[in-house]
Amino acid sequence: LKPIEWKKDSLLLLDQSLLPFQTVWVKLTDPEGVASSIKNMQVRGAPAIGITASYGMVLSVRGDNLDEAISSMRKAKAVLDSARPTAVNLSWATSRMLEKANLAVEQGEVKDVNELRELMEREANSVFEEELEAELKMGIYGLEKINSGDAVLTQCNAGGLATGTGLGTALAPVKLAHALGMDVSVFAPETRPWLQGSRLTVYELMTDGVKTTLITDTAVGLVMYKGMVQSVMVGADRILSDGHVYNKIGTFKEAVIAHEMGIPFFALAPTSTFDMKNRVEDVKIEERDPNEVRYIRGVPVAPAEVEVYNPVFDVTPPKYVTGIITENGIIYPPFEKNVRKIVER
Amino acid sequence: LKPIEWKKDSLLLLDQSLLPFQTVWVKLTDPEGVASSIKNMQVRGAPAIGITASYGMVLSVRGDNLDEAISSMRKAKAVLDSARPTAVNLSWATSRMLEKANLAVEQGEVKDVNELRELMEREANSVFEEELEAELKMGIYGLEKINSGDAVLTQCNAGGLATGTGLGTALAPVKLAHALGMDVSVFAPETRPWLQGSRLTVYELMTDGVKTTLITDTAVGLVMYKGMVQSVMVGADRILSDGHVYNKIGTFKEAVIAHEMGIPFFALAPTSTFDMKNRVEDVKIEERDPNEVRYIRGVPVAPAEVEVYNPVFDVTPPKYVTGIITENGIIYPPFEKNVRKIVER
């Protein structure tokens, strides 16, 4: 699975808003097109958005001279950044690209627009490769926790669709295990309200040939009770320095049940996911449109006027976290002490 | 809410297969029509099916003499029993009606078909009233566990739609509390795959004016973590003598999280729900059609060929059960000792 393909003068994106019902590749040739793809959720997931925006910046290197090219990049950054203003990876990537370009022009590293564009292309490739390398490292650390014959319970889609590399964070260990010929499988809960499990995780793992079983969110408990899974591996949207893990709604229940059943629970995320400043009482949990619960793919499933509470994330206290798998190694409790050692090294 | 209404020469059923999108009352005048309503899930839930079948038997009392009437009832019982062969309440109710009729004819209690029909009508009304009385008792016992200001988390629909009385088991305490003017509310998880929470519980409670909030099944953990509910009240499909509670898939996760968060977890069910013979290792958990997970109301939500595990029930070990509320009183641990005292009294 390769959801993002760079083709020198264009970017191909696998349209995630249509998966798994239609496999459509979107061809983008300018930053405006890239921005609308981000806005329309054709690409989603923080790292995937960062990679996509980086290539969007490459496509903006246009003009008769370096001044025009830099000016064009500056405009492209503004257009891209406004596509999803809360996605931090987006402005992080466009800033990185623009700063690199400015520095190269100032220091005379590039002589013309062509050279600038080649430099930008290498930089975007680096964004992609750094992400992939971090995921490979997480995958290798996570492999220690998987035995042949294991089934892994996940949540949402912390796979290669979300990161843009095709590998992913939470799914990296099981994909590497599969690639190494180990007998592994995944239980994917559908993950209401967005159904990233049924739509994306299942699609991604089936594409990669990993044995996958779809379950409802109500069935995660029974699957653990019956000993059908040997570990839980999920992604993370934010991790606090004391080990509180914020991730897609539904993660907390998996962690609590795993704890009770003696099944190890791992969060997998790059060290950039750590929030070393805030405490659990400072973090507000985002709530979304009630209609995401009242409707499924446009079909009503509840009375239209019912009151809805629709939080997007939940928080798992450190008590329930067996370990946090990063590109720098696995962090075990006590997190208060051990997170800093790995994140700030 | 009154989902079943007896009208002397006909039975009116609120068509639950269309709720909450359409409110359609089905008028039934013969046992064949009643049987197809049961078959087509226009009425569902064990007690509701029992009540409906009893009135179906009343409608079968036809003929020029008592012999013809008994023969007609016998045929009706066969037709009704085959509508949903695994529903034990169905054959229990039709047997009760037919035995009562046979006895009355043998002992000369009834002189003609009209008198037999009146007797059968009283018997069907008794089936209804006994159910309602049991629910009222459960509701009153459960009221002890509710304070004004409380929010109750439930699961699936163990309400008056499922029992046919309009009151219900798990929802009885909160409905009585509301009727008594207490400030109470309910969090209803949607309960995939069948969405009984979004479709039925929400409809039922809104109809009765009880404040209700719909959540996804993924959000039950956060709701408890944030202290948004003060108790969990669910129904039960089967309870073992050692306190293992079988109920709709997803109940177990609520019980485990409630236990961890210090929130009381109650199962509400009549003593007829207890299975005093089997042990947990003897009970097989029913699995249903994978397409219930692959599709929602006919709309695909996953790749059509994905493997699915779709269990209908789960089992909650006694460790996580604070109490079992029956019409004879509340049973507390140790269940191994206390269940018999209440159930066999």
XYZ file of C-alpha atoms in Angstrom:
690
model
C 0.000 0.000 0.000
C 1.403 3.376 -1.061
C -1.191 6.107 -0.582
C 1.112 8.961 -1.701
C 3.221 8.769 -4.870
C 5.512 11.524 -6.089
C 5.847 11.606 -9.878
C 8.374 14.439 -10.439
C 5.838 16.875 -11.907
C 2.761 15.690 -10.094
C 1.578 14.095 -6.868
C -0.731 11.066 -6.863
C -2.981 10.635 -3.816
C -5.156 7.621 -3.032
C -8.505 9.291 -2.257
C -9.196 8.150 1.331
C -12.620 9.779 1.418
C -13.866 7.142 -1.057
C -12.164 4.086 0.450
C -12.870 1.206 0.565
C -15.771 1.510 -1.850
C -13.864 3.148 -4.683
C -10.145 3.176 -5.406
C -9.523 6.553 -6.994
C -6.147 8.212 -7.492
C -6.151 12.006 -7.552
C -3.471 13.639 -9.707
C -2.323 17.026 -8.362
C -0.117 19.455 -10.255
C -0.327 22.659 -8.227
C -0.463 23.695 -4.530
C -4.095 24.820 -4.832
C -5.122 21.296 -5.802
C -3.063 19.862 -2.942
C -4.778 22.270 -0.533
C -8.238 21.179 -1.612
C -7.286 17.514 -1.292
C -6.279 18.198 2.321
C -9.434 20.208 2.949
C -11.709 17.499 1.493
C -10.068 14.761 3.578
C -8.891 12.922 0.459
C -5.737 12.702 2.550
C -5.986 12.481 6.357
C -3.754 11.688 9.327
C -1.177 14.107 10.689
C 2.000 12.644 9.099
C 0.259 12.038 5.752
C -0.885 15.650 5.683
C 2.677 16.812 6.429
C 4.141 14.745 3.597
C 1.421 15.835 1.164
C 1.919 19.507 2.024
C 5.682 19.146 1.501
C 5.119 17.943 -2.058
C 2.545 20.701 -2.468
C 5.360 23.148 -1.730
C 7.556 21.480 -4.392
C 4.770 22.028 -6.922
C 4.744 25.727 -6.009
C 8.343 26.352 -7.089
C 7.459 28.325 -10.237
C 8.596 31.542 -11.894
C 11.256 33.045 -14.137
C 13.700 33.692 -11.307
C 14.399 32.781 -7.690
C 12.524 35.810 -6.358
C 9.376 34.785 -8.183
C 9.815 31.203 -7.028
C 10.159 32.189 -3.361
C 7.162 34.501 -3.672
C 5.145 31.679 -5.232
C 6.158 29.352 -2.375
C 5.107 31.936 0.193
C 1.651 32.187 -1.375
C 1.403 28.388 -1.546
C 2.226 28.087 2.148
C -0.664 30.408 3.021
C -3.085 28.454 0.836
C -1.934 25.098 2.215
C -1.898 26.175 5.871
C -5.489 27.378 5.682
C -6.696 24.029 4.299
C -6.871 22.539 7.839
C -5.798 25.201 10.290
C -5.638 22.894 13.350
C -3.349 20.289 11.749
C 0.059 21.150 13.259
C 1.962 18.881 10.875
C 0.678 20.952 7.996
C 2.249 24.298 8.955
C 5.272 22.463 10.366
C 5.927 20.942 6.911
C 5.284 24.091 4.878
C 7.498 26.144 7.234
C 10.292 23.604 6.985
C 10.123 23.724 3.165
C 9.991 27.539 2.942
C 12.825 28.023 5.466
C 15.008 25.570 3.602
C 14.314 27.436 0.328
C 14.989 30.871 1.831
C 18.270 29.706 3.353
C 19.417 28.066 0.113
C 18.695 31.226 -1.883
C 20.362 33.511 0.701
C 23.468 31.347 0.883
C 23.680 30.938 -2.898
C 23.275 27.177 -2.700
C 20.916 27.222 -5.666
C 21.537 29.149 -8.893
C 18.134 28.999 -10.567
C 14.552 27.897 -10.235
C 15.366 24.412 -11.492
C 18.002 23.888 -8.830
C 15.641 25.245 -6.159
C 12.971 22.852 -7.283
C 15.381 19.916 -7.156
C 16.431 20.925 -3.654
C 12.797 21.166 -2.575
C 12.099 17.781 -4.049
C 14.934 16.258 -2.026
C 13.614 18.013 1.085
C 10.075 16.658 0.571
C 11.535 13.199 -0.007
C 13.368 13.650 3.319
C 10.115 14.477 5.110
C 8.694 11.254 3.723
C 11.791 9.178 4.480
C 12.215 10.494 8.020
C 8.629 9.521 8.735
C 9.100 6.077 7.220
C 12.344 5.555 9.133
C 10.678 6.457 12.446
C 7.874 4.014 11.679
C 10.315 1.266 10.781
C 12.057 1.787 14.112
C 8.735 1.675 15.980
C 7.877 -1.434 14.029
C 11.141 -3.114 14.981
C 10.775 -2.212 18.668
C 7.171 -3.392 18.539
C 8.218 -6.702 16.958
C 9.701 -7.683 20.343
C 6.141 -7.763 21.630
C 4.732 -10.076 18.954
C 5.018 -13.842 18.736
C 4.071 -16.031 15.813
C 0.430 -17.020 16.198
C -0.515 -13.744 17.878
C -3.579 -11.672 17.093
C -3.366 -7.943 17.799
C -6.327 -5.734 18.671
C -6.068 -2.182 17.325
C -8.391 0.824 17.184
C -9.162 3.387 14.461
C -6.534 3.562 11.678
C -2.995 4.217 12.871
C -1.697 2.652 9.695
C 0.078 3.664 6.548
C -2.965 5.492 5.223
C -2.842 7.876 8.183
C 0.905 8.413 7.966
C 1.203 8.460 4.187
C 4.106 6.003 4.138
C 2.042 2.850 3.736
C 3.498 1.429 6.976
C 1.958 3.270 9.918
C 2.564 3.444 13.659
C 0.299 1.014 15.529
C 0.180 -1.341 12.548
C 3.942 -1.244 11.850
C 4.938 -4.194 14.122
C 2.263 -6.518 12.787
C 3.077 -5.566 9.182
C 6.775 -6.215 9.726
C 5.934 -9.521 11.454
C 3.809 -10.488 8.452
C 6.593 -9.471 6.058
C 8.985 -11.681 8.049
C 6.681 -14.642 7.491
C 5.285 -14.767 11.022
C 1.710 -15.954 11.475
C -0.012 -12.808 12.785
C -3.466 -11.321 12.482
C -5.386 -8.222 13.505
C -8.803 -7.581 15.052
C -10.055 -4.202 13.821
C -12.992 -2.571 15.672
C -15.101 -0.506 13.295
C -14.506 2.683 15.346
C -17.686 4.695 15.260
C -18.495 7.410 14.462
C -16.088 7.669 11.502
C -15.653 3.936 10.924
C -11.927 4.257 10.234
C -11.600 0.635 11.335
C -14.072 -0.843 8.861
C -13.230 1.558 6.083
C -9.469 2.099 6.321
C -7.696 -0.390 8.612
C -9.480 -3.332 7.064
C -8.762 -2.049 3.532
C -5.114 -1.369 4.323
C -4.395 -4.714 5.981
C -6.284 -6.702 3.345
C -4.279 -4.883 0.643
C -1.083 -5.889 2.440
C -2.273 -9.484 2.864
C -2.446 -9.400 6.670
C -5.262 -11.575 8.066
C -7.860 -9.197 9.505
C -11.158 -9.651 11.313
C -13.613 -6.789 11.579
C -15.616 -6.492 14.817
C -18.104 -3.975 16.181
C -16.905 -1.637 18.924
C -19.222 -3.531 21.277
C -17.273 -6.776 20.698
C -13.817 -5.636 21.904
C -14.542 -6.861 25.423
C -15.589 -10.381 24.423
C -12.587 -10.721 22.107
C -10.270 -10.045 25.063
C -12.341 -12.092 27.536
C -12.131 -15.108 25.236
C -8.363 -14.720 24.829
C -8.685 -14.150 21.081
C -5.991 -11.407 21.108
C -2.546 -11.413 22.703
C -1.894 -7.663 22.726
C -3.469 -4.288 22.034
C -1.574 -1.832 19.803
C -2.962 1.625 19.127
C -1.683 4.969 17.890
C -1.738 8.220 19.843
C -2.654 11.808 19.077
C -0.958 13.252 22.157
C 0.963 11.743 25.061
C 1.648 13.645 28.273
C 4.929 13.448 30.154
C 3.248 11.390 32.892
C 2.062 8.789 30.370
C -1.556 9.837 29.778
C -2.366 8.744 26.213
C -4.881 10.657 24.082
C -6.149 8.687 21.137
C -9.295 8.051 19.117
C -12.443 7.601 21.186
C -12.759 3.981 22.304
C -9.083 3.453 23.124
C -9.616 3.870 26.872
C -12.072 0.972 27.047
C -9.587 -1.323 25.307
C -6.870 -0.297 27.763
C -9.013 -0.886 30.870
C -10.250 -4.279 29.702
C -6.754 -5.339 28.588
C -5.468 -4.368 32.050
C -8.171 -6.450 33.738
C -7.594 -9.434 31.449
C -3.788 -9.287 31.747
C -3.273 -8.420 28.065
C -0.461 -5.931 27.324
C -1.544 -2.533 25.965
C 0.888 -0.499 23.851
C 0.606 2.988 22.371
C 2.831 3.556 19.328
C 3.808 7.100 18.389
C 6.833 9.138 17.376
C 8.431 11.290 20.095
C 6.968 14.351 18.319
C 3.596 13.244 19.731
C 4.662 13.997 23.319
C 3.255 17.104 24.977
C 5.778 17.785 27.745
C 4.025 20.908 29.041
C 0.363 20.205 29.686
C -1.216 18.153 32.460
C -4.326 16.012 32.019
C -6.564 18.726 33.506
C -5.354 21.218 30.852
C -6.307 19.216 27.779
C -9.772 19.743 26.408
C -11.298 16.850 24.497
C -12.684 17.933 21.131
C -16.356 17.246 20.430
C -17.731 17.017 16.920
C -20.969 17.344 14.973
C -23.854 15.323 16.531
C -24.930 14.323 13.040
C -21.888 12.025 12.808
C -23.748 9.851 15.337
C -27.282 10.457 14.052
C -26.312 9.461 10.482
C -24.007 6.842 8.992
C -22.880 7.561 5.440
C -25.902 9.814 5.027
C -28.425 7.289 6.340
C -30.317 8.198 9.527
C -29.829 5.763 12.422
C -31.518 7.710 15.246
C -34.287 10.264 15.760
C -33.089 13.473 14.076
C -33.676 15.595 17.182
C -31.944 13.366 19.752
C -29.290 14.966 21.946
C -25.815 13.603 21.220
C -22.459 13.661 22.996
C -19.791 13.073 20.358
C -16.245 13.289 21.730
C -13.471 12.485 19.237
C -10.737 11.397 21.623
C -10.447 9.797 24.999
C -7.608 9.679 27.497
C -6.031 6.544 28.921
C -4.373 6.989 32.328
C -0.815 5.613 32.663
C -2.025 2.850 35.002
C -3.437 1.011 31.967
C -0.474 1.520 29.620
C 2.032 -1.343 29.484
C 4.461 0.594 27.308
C 4.826 3.414 24.797
C 6.683 2.421 21.653
C 8.606 5.285 19.993
C 11.308 5.507 17.332
C 13.805 5.914 20.207
C 12.747 2.796 22.066
C 10.020 1.488 24.346
C 9.087 3.548 27.398
C 7.902 1.570 30.430
C 6.437 2.819 33.729
C 7.149 4.807 35.795
C 6.432 7.187 32.903
C 6.880 10.325 35.023
C 10.559 9.379 35.161
C 11.138 7.402 31.934
C 9.366 9.534 29.277
C 11.942 12.329 29.522
C 14.854 9.919 29.111
C 13.579 8.764 25.715
C 11.872 11.903 24.395
C 14.557 14.409 25.321
C 17.533 12.282 24.426
C -45.332 4.508 25.355
C -47.612 1.486 24.817
C -46.260 -0.733 22.021
C -49.010 -3.375 22.332
C -52.702 -2.465 22.549
C -55.495 -5.000 22.849
C -58.730 -3.806 21.240
C -61.180 -6.683 22.027
C -61.388 -7.933 18.438
C -57.945 -6.941 17.254
C -54.372 -6.377 18.435
C -52.483 -3.176 17.630
C -48.673 -3.425 17.455
C -46.249 -0.543 17.131
C -44.028 -1.732 14.262
C -40.555 -1.798 15.849
C -38.834 -2.695 12.585
C -39.618 0.802 11.278
C -38.801 2.795 14.449
C -37.773 5.534 14.928
C -38.111 6.617 11.314
C -41.771 5.738 10.895
C -44.467 5.284 13.515
C -46.718 2.620 12.073
C -49.349 0.654 13.969
C -50.118 -2.802 12.617
C -53.691 -4.061 13.155
C -53.904 -7.821 13.565
C -57.134 -9.803 13.580
C -55.971 -13.426 13.288
C -53.138 -15.613 14.644
C -51.520 -15.901 11.193
C -51.054 -12.132 11.107
C -49.663 -12.183 14.645
C -47.209 -14.913 13.644
C -45.902 -12.906 10.704
C -45.490 -9.833 12.899
C -43.311 -11.886 15.234
C -41.399 -13.393 12.327
C -40.754 -9.991 10.715
C -39.501 -8.480 13.994
C -42.316 -5.940 14.044
C -42.413 -7.021 17.662
C -39.200 -8.126 19.406
C -37.916 -8.839 22.913
C -38.772 -12.006 24.818
C -41.571 -10.676 27.078
C -43.145 -8.635 24.260
C -43.240 -11.726 22.060
C -44.888 -13.692 24.880
C -47.593 -11.066 25.369
C -48.195 -10.737 21.639
C -48.485 -14.501 21.192
C -50.989 -14.679 24.070
C -53.267 -12.221 22.298
C -52.642 -14.147 19.068
C -54.131 -17.164 20.862
C -57.189 -15.104 21.883
C -57.721 -14.212 18.227
C -57.661 -17.932 17.376
C -60.721 -18.789 19.518
C -63.115 -19.376 16.616
C -65.708 -21.951 15.562
C -69.294 -23.015 16.107
C -68.556 -25.059 19.219
C -65.869 -25.601 21.852
C -64.307 -28.525 19.954
C -63.780 -26.378 16.897
C -62.399 -23.552 19.038
C -59.851 -25.807 20.782
C -58.847 -27.275 17.442
C -58.385 -23.758 16.043
C -56.252 -22.792 19.054
C -54.086 -25.873 18.585
C -53.420 -24.922 14.959
C -52.705 -21.339 15.974
C -50.165 -22.484 18.556
C -48.266 -24.398 15.863
C -48.279 -21.387 13.533
C -47.185 -18.991 16.291
C -44.495 -21.269 17.748
C -42.821 -21.651 14.356
C -42.571 -17.853 13.875
C -39.382 -17.706 15.990
C -38.539 -21.225 17.144
C -35.753 -20.193 19.564
C -37.854 -17.683 21.513
C -38.753 -19.609 24.666
C -41.325 -17.030 25.798
C -43.279 -17.691 22.635
C -44.057 -21.379 23.217
C -44.310 -20.740 26.968
C -47.127 -18.247 26.313
C -48.987 -20.313 23.717
C -48.763 -23.431 25.938
C -50.089 -21.519 28.928
C -53.064 -20.273 26.879
C -53.862 -23.656 25.359
C -53.564 -25.509 28.692
C -55.837 -22.999 30.376
C -58.385 -23.456 27.562
C -58.225 -27.261 27.694
C -58.664 -27.299 31.440
C -61.598 -24.885 31.339
C -63.382 -26.976 28.705
C -62.687 -30.259 30.526
C -63.901 -28.908 33.836
C -66.980 -27.288 32.296
C -65.862 -23.797 33.358
C -66.904 -22.388 29.982
C -70.213 -23.153 28.256
C -69.596 -21.833 24.755
C -67.049 -20.248 22.421
C -67.874 -16.753 23.652
C -67.144 -17.702 27.244
C -63.910 -19.430 26.212
C -62.867 -16.363 24.318
C -63.564 -14.145 27.335
C -61.545 -16.484 29.544
C -58.654 -16.401 27.077
C -58.811 -12.641 26.946
C -58.529 -12.478 30.742
C -55.601 -14.919 30.600
C -53.750 -12.860 27.982
C -54.379 -9.757 30.058
C -52.866 -11.652 33.014
C -49.742 -12.447 30.992
C -49.425 -8.735 30.284
C -50.193 -7.674 33.852
C -47.855 -10.184 35.468
C -45.044 -8.886 33.273
C -45.880 -5.285 34.109
C -46.096 -6.081 37.812
C -42.669 -7.738 37.785
C -41.226 -4.691 36.002
C -42.831 -2.317 38.471
C -41.252 -4.292 41.317
C -37.842 -4.207 39.607
C -38.349 -0.516 39.039
C -39.136 0.090 42.702
C -36.134 -1.954 43.891
C -33.966 -0.150 41.352
C -35.209 3.245 42.544
C -33.187 2.711 45.736
C -30.107 2.992 43.541
C -31.010 6.303 41.887
C -30.662 9.790 43.324
C -32.051 12.991 41.886
C -29.470 14.437 39.509
C -28.186 11.018 38.440
C -27.465 9.958 34.896
C -27.708 6.238 34.132
C -25.739 4.449 31.424
C -27.614 1.600 29.747
C -26.957 -0.688 26.780
C -29.175 -1.953 23.944
C -32.929 -1.644 24.628
C -34.117 -3.316 27.806
C -37.096 -1.023 27.832
C -40.821 -1.174 27.380
C -40.503 -1.844 23.660
C -38.652 -5.094 24.382
C -41.057 -6.199 27.108
C -44.246 -4.964 25.473
C -45.497 -3.238 28.617
C -44.043 0.178 27.846
C -42.029 0.098 31.093
C -39.130 -2.325 30.661
C -36.516 -3.896 32.920
C -33.276 -1.880 32.866
C -35.169 1.325 32.109
C -37.884 0.789 34.761
C -36.085 2.525 37.669
C -35.204 5.630 35.682
C -38.715 5.833 34.229
C -40.269 5.557 37.685
C -37.809 8.161 38.994
C -38.808 10.488 36.166
C -42.503 9.839 36.857
C -41.879 10.739 40.520
C -40.457 14.080 39.434
C -36.800 13.257 40.085
C -34.179 14.845 37.851
C -32.743 11.827 36.036
C -31.280 11.207 32.609
C -29.930 8.355 30.503
C -26.871 7.855 28.307
C -27.769 5.411 25.539
C -24.912 3.816 23.532
C -25.995 3.129 19.975
C -25.294 -0.638 20.363
C -23.921 -1.867 17.093
C -24.604 -3.916 15.088
C -28.380 -3.599 15.480
C -28.402 -0.043 16.836
C -31.152 -0.788 19.362
C -29.790 2.099 21.428
C -30.068 4.776 18.743
C -33.223 3.367 17.216
C -35.276 2.100 20.153
C -33.994 3.266 23.549
C -33.667 6.846 22.385
C -37.128 6.759 20.782
C -38.700 5.179 23.855
C -37.166 7.551 26.398
C -37.830 10.649 24.291
C -41.467 9.536 23.932
C -41.677 9.230 27.718
C -39.996 12.614 28.206
C -36.857 11.256 29.906
C -33.731 13.296 29.097
C -31.554 11.090 26.905
C -28.134 11.481 25.312
C -27.046 9.229 22.479
C -23.379 8.199 22.368
C -21.332 5.880 20.183
C -20.256 2.559 21.687
C -16.699 3.920 21.639
C -17.665 6.739 24.041
C -18.886 4.626 26.991
C -15.429 4.676 28.555
C -14.984 8.452 28.449
C -18.486 9.009 29.835
C -17.565 6.943 32.897
C -14.024 8.345 33.169
C -15.431 11.880 33.260
C -17.995 10.959 35.924
C -20.902 11.793 33.628
C -22.926 8.770 34.842
C -23.615 7.578 38.390
C -24.670 4.009 37.617
C -24.946 1.421 34.853
C -28.264 -0.416 34.440
C -28.658 -3.100 31.801
C -30.993 -5.985 31.078
C -29.998 -9.632 30.863
C -30.762 -12.507 28.524
C -29.530 -15.205 30.889
C -28.022 -15.176 34.384
C -26.211 -18.167 35.842
C -26.531 -19.246 39.458
C -22.999 -17.976 40.173
C -23.852 -14.487 38.890
C -22.462 -14.580 35.326
C -24.647 -12.189 33.306
C -25.278 -12.765 29.587
C -26.543 -9.689 27.811
C -26.231 -7.799 24.534
C -22.687 -7.556 23.170
C -20.937 -4.553 24.725
C -22.299 -5.024 28.243
C -19.072 -6.594 29.509
C -16.988 -3.535 28.627
C -19.376 -1.288 30.551
C -19.148 -3.587 33.572
C -15.340 -3.725 33.590
C -14.944 0.031 33.203
C -17.634 0.732 35.824
C -15.776 -1.595 38.217
C -12.500 0.243 37.584
C -14.113 3.671 37.966
C -16.073 2.734 41.108
C -19.465 3.110 39.401
C -22.129 0.567 40.438
C -23.217 -1.888 37.729
C -26.680 -3.478 37.949
C -28.344 -6.128 35.780
C -32.151 -6.010 35.890
C -34.109 -9.120 34.977
C -37.026 -11.207 36.216
C -36.173 -14.410 38.074
C -37.322 -16.354 34.983
C -34.055 -15.183 33.359
C -31.933 -17.312 35.711
C -30.396 -20.498 34.329
C -29.725 -22.526 37.459
C -28.305 -25.551 35.630
C -25.564 -24.440 33.247
C -22.040 -23.216 34.048
C -20.238 -20.526 32.065
C -18.282 -23.147 30.082
C -21.553 -24.745 28.895
C -23.081 -21.643 27.319
C -22.305 -21.016 23.675
C -22.412 -17.412 22.522
C -24.524 -16.991 19.388
C -22.849 -15.447 16.333
C -24.829 -13.768 13.594
C -24.601 -12.794 9.928
C -21.346 -10.925 9.093
C -23.345 -8.595 6.864
C -24.831 -6.978 9.982
C -21.349 -5.501 10.473
C -20.476 -4.949 6.811
C -23.688 -2.990 6.186
C -25.712 -0.485 8.211
C -29.322 -0.146 7.116
C -28.360 -1.492 3.710
C -25.399 0.840 3.218
C -21.931 -0.759 2.945
C -19.434 0.396 5.598
C -16.572 -2.056 4.962
C -15.055 -4.078 2.119
C -17.688 -6.671 1.149
C -15.265 -9.595 1.457
C -13.784 -8.750 4.886
C -13.844 -11.471 7.525
C -16.142 -10.602 10.433
C -16.646 -11.899 13.966
C -20.170 -10.942 15.011
C -21.146 -12.272 18.445
C -24.575 -11.170 19.696
C -24.020 -11.500 23.435
C -21.192 -11.264 25.887
C -20.794 -12.536 29.419
C -19.970 -10.435 32.456
C -18.289 -12.329 35.305
C -19.797 -11.848 38.797
C -16.724 -9.880 39.923
C -17.991 -6.877 37.933
C -21.652 -7.096 38.969
C -22.658 -4.874 41.901
C -26.148 -6.337 42.111
C -28.892 -8.130 40.201
C -32.279 -6.473 40.501
C -35.231 -8.887 40.234
C -38.935 -8.678 41.019
C -38.155 -10.515 44.279
C -35.473 -8.094 45.420
C -31.855 -7.172 44.803
C -29.260 -9.941 44.848
C -25.784 -8.970 46.054
C -22.544 -10.985 46.090
C -21.673 -13.650 46.953
C -24.030 -14.716 44.155
C -23.182 -18.427 44.453
C -25.000 -18.274 47.818
C -27.511 -15.447 47.373
C -29.022 -16.144 43.925
C -30.825 -19.285 45.136
C -32.351 -17.464 48.092
C -34.129 -15.005 45.806
C -34.787 -17.120 42.717
C -36.029 -20.256 44.433
C -38.047 -18.569 47.135
